Coordinates of C-alpha atoms in Angstrom, one line a residue:
M228 CA 122.0 -114.4 -115.6
K229 CA 120.5 -110.5 -115.9
L230 CA 116.8 -111.8 -115.9
V231 CA 114.6 -110.4 -119.4
A232 CA 112.7 -107.2 -117.8
R233 CA 109.2 -108.4 -120.6
A234 CA 108.4 -104.4 -123.0
A235 CA 105.3 -103.3 -121.2
A236 CA 102.4 -100.1 -121.8
P237 CA 104.5 -97.4 -119.3
L238 CA 101.9 -96.3 -117.2
T239 CA 101.0 -91.9 -117.5
R240 CA 100.1 -89.7 -114.5
A241 CA 96.8 -89.8 -116.3
S242 CA 96.2 -93.5 -116.2
I243 CA 96.1 -93.9 -112.6
A244 CA 95.1 -90.4 -111.8
P245 CA 91.8 -92.2 -110.1
A246 CA 93.3 -93.9 -107.8
L247 CA 95.4 -91.3 -107.0
A248 CA 93.4 -89.4 -105.8
L249 CA 92.1 -91.7 -103.1
A250 CA 95.9 -90.9 -101.5
S251 CA 97.5 -88.5 -99.2
K252 CA 99.2 -85.5 -101.9
K253 CA 101.9 -84.9 -98.5
M254 CA 104.5 -87.8 -97.9
Q255 CA 106.2 -87.4 -95.3
Y256 CA 110.0 -87.4 -94.6
R257 CA 112.0 -88.2 -91.9
K258 CA 116.5 -88.9 -91.7
L259 CA 118.0 -92.3 -91.5
G260 CA 119.0 -92.3 -87.8
H261 CA 121.4 -89.3 -87.9
T262 CA 122.5 -89.6 -91.9
G263 CA 121.4 -87.1 -93.9
L264 CA 119.1 -89.2 -96.3
D265 CA 115.9 -88.9 -96.1
V266 CA 113.1 -91.7 -96.6
S267 CA 109.2 -91.2 -96.5
L268 CA 107.4 -92.5 -94.1
I269 CA 105.9 -94.2 -95.5
S270 CA 107.5 -97.6 -97.3
F271 CA 107.4 -100.8 -98.6
G272 CA 107.8 -104.2 -98.9
S273 CA 108.0 -106.7 -100.6
W274 CA 108.7 -110.2 -98.1
V275 CA 105.1 -112.0 -98.7
S276 CA 103.9 -110.3 -102.8
F277 CA 106.5 -110.3 -104.6
D278 CA 106.4 -114.0 -106.8
Y279 CA 104.3 -116.1 -104.7
Q280 CA 101.6 -113.0 -105.2
L281 CA 102.6 -111.0 -108.0
G282 CA 105.0 -111.2 -110.6
I283 CA 107.0 -108.8 -112.8
P284 CA 103.5 -107.0 -114.7
Q285 CA 101.9 -106.8 -110.8
A286 CA 104.5 -105.1 -109.5
K287 CA 105.9 -103.0 -112.0
E288 CA 102.4 -101.2 -111.2
I289 CA 103.1 -100.8 -107.7
M290 CA 106.4 -99.6 -106.7
Q291 CA 105.1 -96.9 -110.1
A292 CA 101.8 -96.3 -107.6
C293 CA 104.4 -96.0 -104.6
Y294 CA 105.7 -93.5 -106.5
E295 CA 104.0 -91.6 -108.0
S296 CA 102.6 -91.2 -103.6
G297 CA 105.6 -90.1 -102.5
V298 CA 107.0 -93.4 -101.6
N299 CA 111.1 -93.3 -102.0
F300 CA 112.2 -96.5 -100.4
F301 CA 111.8 -100.0 -101.4
D302 CA 112.7 -103.1 -98.9
N303 CA 113.9 -106.1 -100.8
A304 CA 115.9 -109.5 -99.2
E305 CA 118.5 -112.7 -100.2
V306 CA 116.0 -115.0 -99.3
Y307 CA 112.5 -113.4 -100.0
A308 CA 111.0 -116.5 -102.2
H309 CA 114.7 -117.6 -102.2
G310 CA 115.7 -114.7 -104.3
K311 CA 113.2 -114.4 -107.5
S312 CA 110.9 -111.4 -104.6
E313 CA 115.1 -109.8 -106.0
E314 CA 114.8 -110.4 -109.0
I315 CA 111.6 -109.4 -110.0
M316 CA 111.7 -106.1 -107.9
G317 CA 114.5 -105.8 -110.4
A318 CA 112.7 -106.6 -113.3
A319 CA 110.4 -103.5 -112.3
L320 CA 112.8 -101.0 -111.7
Y321 CA 114.5 -102.2 -114.9
E322 CA 111.1 -101.5 -117.2
L323 CA 110.4 -97.8 -114.7
I324 CA 113.7 -96.5 -115.1
S325 CA 114.3 -97.3 -118.9
E326 CA 110.7 -95.7 -119.6
G327 CA 111.6 -92.8 -117.1
N328 CA 108.9 -92.9 -114.8
F329 CA 112.0 -92.2 -112.2
S330 CA 116.0 -92.6 -112.1
R331 CA 117.9 -94.5 -109.8
S332 CA 119.0 -91.2 -107.7
D333 CA 115.2 -90.9 -107.4
I334 CA 114.7 -94.1 -105.1
I335 CA 116.3 -96.0 -101.9
L336 CA 116.6 -99.2 -101.9
S337 CA 117.3 -102.5 -99.3
T338 CA 118.0 -105.1 -98.7
K339 CA 119.3 -108.0 -96.1
I340 CA 122.0 -110.6 -96.1
Y341 CA 121.8 -113.7 -93.7
F342 CA 119.2 -116.1 -94.7
G343 CA 121.1 -117.7 -98.0
A344 CA 119.0 -117.4 -101.4
T345 CA 118.4 -120.9 -101.0
K346 CA 115.9 -123.9 -99.8
E347 CA 119.1 -125.4 -98.4
P348 CA 122.1 -123.2 -98.5
T349 CA 125.5 -124.5 -98.0
P350 CA 127.6 -123.5 -94.8
T351 CA 129.1 -120.7 -96.2
A352 CA 126.4 -119.2 -98.5
K353 CA 124.3 -117.7 -95.2
G354 CA 125.2 -116.2 -92.1
L355 CA 127.4 -113.0 -91.6
S356 CA 131.0 -114.1 -92.4
R357 CA 133.2 -111.3 -94.7
K358 CA 132.8 -114.1 -97.5
H359 CA 128.3 -114.8 -97.4
I360 CA 128.1 -110.4 -96.9
I361 CA 130.4 -110.1 -99.8
E362 CA 129.6 -113.2 -101.9
G363 CA 125.8 -112.9 -101.1
L364 CA 126.0 -108.5 -101.6
K365 CA 127.0 -110.0 -104.7
D366 CA 124.3 -111.6 -105.9
S367 CA 121.9 -109.6 -104.0
L368 CA 122.3 -106.8 -107.2
R369 CA 122.6 -108.9 -109.8
R370 CA 119.1 -110.5 -109.0
L371 CA 118.2 -106.5 -108.2
N372 CA 120.0 -105.7 -111.3
V373 CA 121.9 -102.8 -109.8
D374 CA 125.1 -101.4 -109.1
Y375 CA 124.7 -100.4 -105.2
V376 CA 122.1 -100.5 -102.7
D377 CA 121.0 -97.6 -100.6
V378 CA 121.2 -99.4 -97.3
V379 CA 122.5 -102.9 -96.9
F380 CA 121.3 -104.9 -93.8
A381 CA 122.7 -107.5 -91.6
H382 CA 119.5 -110.1 -91.9
R383 CA 119.9 -111.3 -87.9
P384 CA 122.1 -112.2 -85.8
D385 CA 125.1 -114.6 -86.3
P386 CA 126.2 -115.9 -82.8
T387 CA 128.6 -117.6 -84.8
T388 CA 130.6 -115.4 -86.4
P389 CA 132.4 -112.5 -84.9
I390 CA 130.6 -109.1 -84.3
E391 CA 133.9 -107.4 -85.4
E392 CA 134.4 -109.7 -89.2
T393 CA 130.9 -108.5 -89.2
V394 CA 131.3 -105.3 -89.3
R395 CA 134.7 -104.8 -91.5
A396 CA 132.6 -106.6 -94.1
F397 CA 130.1 -104.3 -94.4
N398 CA 132.8 -101.2 -93.5
W399 CA 134.2 -103.4 -96.9
V400 CA 131.3 -103.4 -99.9
I401 CA 130.6 -100.0 -97.9
E402 CA 133.9 -98.5 -99.7
Q403 CA 133.4 -100.7 -103.0
G404 CA 130.5 -98.6 -103.5
W405 CA 128.2 -101.2 -103.4
A406 CA 125.9 -99.9 -100.8
F407 CA 125.5 -96.8 -98.8
Y408 CA 125.0 -97.5 -94.9
W409 CA 124.2 -100.4 -93.5
G410 CA 121.8 -101.5 -90.6
T411 CA 120.5 -104.0 -88.3
S412 CA 118.0 -107.0 -88.3
E413 CA 116.5 -107.6 -85.4
W414 CA 119.3 -107.9 -83.3
P415 CA 119.7 -107.8 -79.6
V416 CA 120.7 -103.9 -78.2
E417 CA 124.6 -105.7 -76.8
A418 CA 125.0 -106.6 -79.9
I419 CA 124.2 -103.3 -81.6
Q420 CA 126.6 -101.9 -78.7
E421 CA 128.8 -103.8 -79.3
A422 CA 129.2 -103.0 -83.2
H423 CA 129.3 -99.4 -83.2
A424 CA 132.2 -100.1 -80.4
I425 CA 133.6 -102.2 -82.9
A426 CA 133.7 -98.9 -85.4
E427 CA 134.8 -96.5 -83.5
R428 CA 137.3 -98.1 -81.7
L429 CA 138.4 -98.8 -85.3
N430 CA 137.5 -96.3 -86.9
L431 CA 135.1 -98.6 -89.1
I432 CA 131.2 -97.3 -90.5
P433 CA 128.6 -97.9 -87.4
P434 CA 125.3 -99.3 -88.5
C435 CA 122.8 -96.3 -89.0
V436 CA 119.7 -98.2 -89.2
E437 CA 117.8 -100.7 -87.3
Q438 CA 115.1 -102.9 -88.8
P439 CA 112.7 -104.3 -85.7
Q440 CA 109.1 -105.7 -86.3
Y441 CA 106.9 -103.3 -84.7
N442 CA 103.2 -103.0 -84.0
L443 CA 100.4 -102.4 -82.1
L444 CA 100.8 -106.3 -80.3
H445 CA 104.1 -106.4 -80.3
R446 CA 106.2 -103.0 -78.0
H447 CA 108.7 -104.2 -76.2
R448 CA 111.7 -104.2 -77.9
V449 CA 111.1 -100.6 -80.2
E450 CA 110.1 -99.2 -77.1
V451 CA 111.9 -100.4 -74.2
E452 CA 114.9 -102.5 -75.3
Y453 CA 116.4 -100.0 -78.2
A454 CA 115.7 -96.9 -75.6
P455 CA 119.7 -96.6 -75.7
L456 CA 119.9 -96.2 -79.4
Y457 CA 118.1 -93.3 -79.9
G458 CA 120.6 -91.0 -78.5
M459 CA 119.0 -87.7 -76.1
H460 CA 115.7 -90.1 -75.0
S461 CA 112.9 -89.3 -72.7
S462 CA 111.6 -92.5 -71.5
P463 CA 108.0 -93.1 -70.7
I464 CA 108.6 -96.3 -69.0
A465 CA 110.4 -94.3 -66.8
Q466 CA 107.5 -91.9 -66.2
A467 CA 105.1 -95.5 -65.0
N468 CA 108.2 -95.8 -61.9
G469 CA 107.2 -93.2 -61.2
S470 CA 109.5 -90.6 -62.5
S471 CA 108.6 -87.7 -64.5
T472 CA 110.7 -87.4 -67.4
I473 CA 113.5 -89.7 -67.3
T474 CA 116.6 -89.1 -70.1
I475 CA 119.5 -91.1 -71.8
T476 CA 122.7 -89.3 -73.5
T477 CA 124.2 -91.9 -75.9
R478 CA 125.8 -92.4 -78.7
G479 CA 122.7 -94.0 -81.0
G480 CA 120.6 -92.3 -82.8
M481 CA 119.5 -95.5 -85.2
G482 CA 117.2 -95.2 -86.9
L483 CA 114.0 -97.3 -87.6
T484 CA 113.0 -99.2 -90.4
T485 CA 110.1 -101.0 -88.7
F486 CA 108.3 -104.4 -90.5
S487 CA 105.1 -105.9 -89.9
P488 CA 103.2 -102.6 -88.8
L489 CA 99.8 -105.3 -89.8
A490 CA 101.1 -107.7 -87.1
C491 CA 101.0 -110.4 -90.8
G492 CA 97.6 -108.9 -91.1
L493 CA 95.5 -109.4 -88.1
L494 CA 95.0 -105.5 -86.9
T495 CA 93.0 -104.9 -90.8
G496 CA 90.2 -106.8 -89.3
K497 CA 89.9 -108.8 -91.8
Y498 CA 90.0 -111.3 -89.1
G499 CA 87.0 -111.2 -86.7
T500 CA 87.0 -112.5 -84.4
S501 CA 86.5 -116.4 -85.7
G502 CA 90.0 -116.1 -87.1
T503 CA 89.0 -117.3 -90.7
I504 CA 91.0 -117.0 -93.1
P505 CA 90.3 -115.0 -96.6
P506 CA 90.8 -116.1 -100.1
G507 CA 93.8 -114.4 -101.3
S508 CA 95.3 -113.8 -97.7
R509 CA 98.8 -114.5 -96.2
F510 CA 97.5 -116.8 -94.4
S511 CA 96.4 -119.6 -96.9
I512 CA 99.7 -119.6 -98.6
E513 CA 101.6 -122.4 -98.2
R514 CA 104.8 -121.2 -97.5
Y515 CA 102.6 -118.6 -95.0
K516 CA 100.1 -121.2 -93.2
F517 CA 102.6 -121.3 -89.6
L518 CA 101.7 -117.2 -89.3
A519 CA 97.9 -117.3 -88.6
D520 CA 98.9 -120.4 -85.4
R521 CA 101.3 -117.7 -83.8
W522 CA 98.9 -114.3 -84.9
L523 CA 95.3 -116.1 -84.8
L524 CA 94.8 -117.1 -81.0
E525 CA 91.5 -115.6 -80.0
D526 CA 93.4 -112.8 -77.3
K527 CA 95.2 -111.3 -80.1
L528 CA 91.8 -111.6 -82.4
K529 CA 90.0 -109.7 -79.7
K530 CA 92.5 -107.1 -78.6
A531 CA 92.2 -106.5 -83.3
E532 CA 88.7 -105.8 -83.2
A533 CA 88.1 -103.5 -79.5
L534 CA 90.5 -101.0 -83.1
R535 CA 87.3 -100.7 -84.5
P536 CA 85.1 -98.9 -82.8
L537 CA 88.7 -96.1 -82.5
A538 CA 90.0 -96.2 -86.0
A539 CA 86.0 -95.2 -86.3
E540 CA 86.8 -92.6 -84.1
I541 CA 88.7 -90.6 -86.9
G542 CA 87.4 -92.3 -89.9
A543 CA 90.2 -94.5 -90.0
T544 CA 90.3 -98.3 -91.0
P545 CA 92.0 -100.4 -88.5
A546 CA 94.9 -100.6 -90.7
Q547 CA 95.9 -97.1 -91.5
L548 CA 94.7 -96.7 -87.2
A549 CA 97.6 -99.1 -87.3
L550 CA 100.3 -97.5 -89.5
A551 CA 99.1 -94.2 -88.1
W552 CA 100.5 -95.3 -84.8
C553 CA 103.8 -97.3 -85.7
A554 CA 104.6 -93.5 -87.6
A555 CA 103.8 -91.1 -84.5
N556 CA 106.6 -93.0 -82.9
P557 CA 109.3 -90.0 -83.8
H558 CA 112.2 -92.7 -83.6
V559 CA 110.6 -94.3 -86.6
S560 CA 112.2 -93.0 -89.4
T561 CA 110.1 -94.7 -92.1
V562 CA 107.1 -98.1 -91.6
L563 CA 107.2 -100.4 -93.6
T564 CA 104.5 -102.0 -95.4
G565 CA 102.6 -104.5 -97.9
A566 CA 100.4 -104.6 -101.0
T567 CA 99.0 -106.4 -103.1
R568 CA 96.9 -103.8 -105.1
V569 CA 97.2 -100.7 -106.2
E570 CA 94.5 -99.2 -104.6
Q571 CA 96.6 -101.0 -100.8
V572 CA 99.3 -98.7 -101.4
Y573 CA 97.1 -95.4 -102.4
E574 CA 95.1 -97.4 -98.9
N575 CA 99.3 -97.2 -96.9
V576 CA 100.2 -93.8 -98.2
K577 CA 95.9 -92.5 -96.6
A578 CA 97.3 -93.4 -93.3
L579 CA 100.1 -90.4 -92.4
E580 CA 96.9 -88.9 -92.9
F581 CA 95.8 -89.6 -89.6
V582 CA 99.1 -88.9 -87.4
G583 CA 97.5 -86.2 -86.5
K584 CA 95.0 -86.9 -85.1
L585 CA 96.6 -89.3 -82.2
T586 CA 96.9 -87.0 -79.0
P587 CA 97.9 -88.3 -75.7
E588 CA 94.5 -88.8 -74.4
F589 CA 93.8 -90.8 -77.3
L590 CA 96.9 -93.0 -77.6
K591 CA 96.6 -93.1 -74.5
R592 CA 92.9 -94.6 -75.0
I593 CA 94.3 -97.0 -78.0
D594 CA 96.5 -98.7 -74.7
E595 CA 94.0 -99.5 -72.8
A596 CA 91.9 -101.0 -75.0
L597 CA 94.8 -103.2 -75.9
D598 CA 96.1 -103.5 -72.8
T599 CA 100.1 -103.8 -74.6
S600 CA 101.9 -101.2 -73.7
P601 CA 105.4 -102.3 -72.1
T602 CA 104.3 -101.4 -67.8
L603 CA 107.0 -101.2 -65.5
T604 CA 106.4 -104.2 -61.9
S605 CA 106.3 -103.5 -59.0
S606 CA 110.7 -103.9 -58.5
G607 CA 110.6 -101.9 -61.6
K608 CA 111.5 -104.1 -63.6
L609 CA 109.8 -105.4 -67.0

């Protein structure tokens, strides 16, 4: 049964013009890995916000503000709010498209398959078996109220399923027109390389994008482990070993749709040095209180505070500097951001104005202040 969209007054450019003035008017776009697909450098993900914080009317406002700001990539997953997040996004999209705010072809929609969409999925309703990939994506399309998604991700690696079975299943859903591209999320580099090798051997479609966590406090996987996936890559880690430049040539060309650029909100600076949790923040939500134990640690709080004076130097907020830092990595196709208020959308997009201010010297100062840059040991190992 499809979710019935609620009647609502259509948003217009005039009605949100004052807030739009806060946003950057020059969205940047990058290719999604080696594909021809242009994705906005800032994108929107609904992990926490839809259902737990926002209903359909608010989701509609957020998505419209995103589109008006140049954002064209919207990310979801079957597991988010146990499917409710997809339903809310689907209903909001239905209204926005019906009202002529934009068309389906104007946006890029993605979802992720692995965890299942219920609190306690049965053994066949989760994982990366051919059965769950096909049935799970069908269910996601129903909840999103669309005929296809542009990108479908394998939300985590599945050690219990042969990678060949997973590659064949994603190739099949693309051939059916249910998705145009597929990617991985938080896969180890060896598994991604194996998926590419299998696809090449069997003349199937390989993954073109990876969705990893990436922020100033979580850098190793993107900057070190995934280096072989980027094609011709000049590794700054290799430079630390005494060589001026080492380039690694591979088939890769993988794009990145990075998540958690603000380290679950820590890099906004709103938790200060005490770690006090403000009402309405992500860590105040019962389902996500476990994240506070992971992030609100004295060492991490101090690193987040160290970002504040650096941000002030360039006229940015700590959050905008953290987002700009992620966007400055040329291997990042898009930086996934969240928002519970329209104003946050504009503040996120405005972060792109500061990318050009991140000179090599300024980036070095960030590394020195936070001390989170991956480095080599004397033995040459990380």
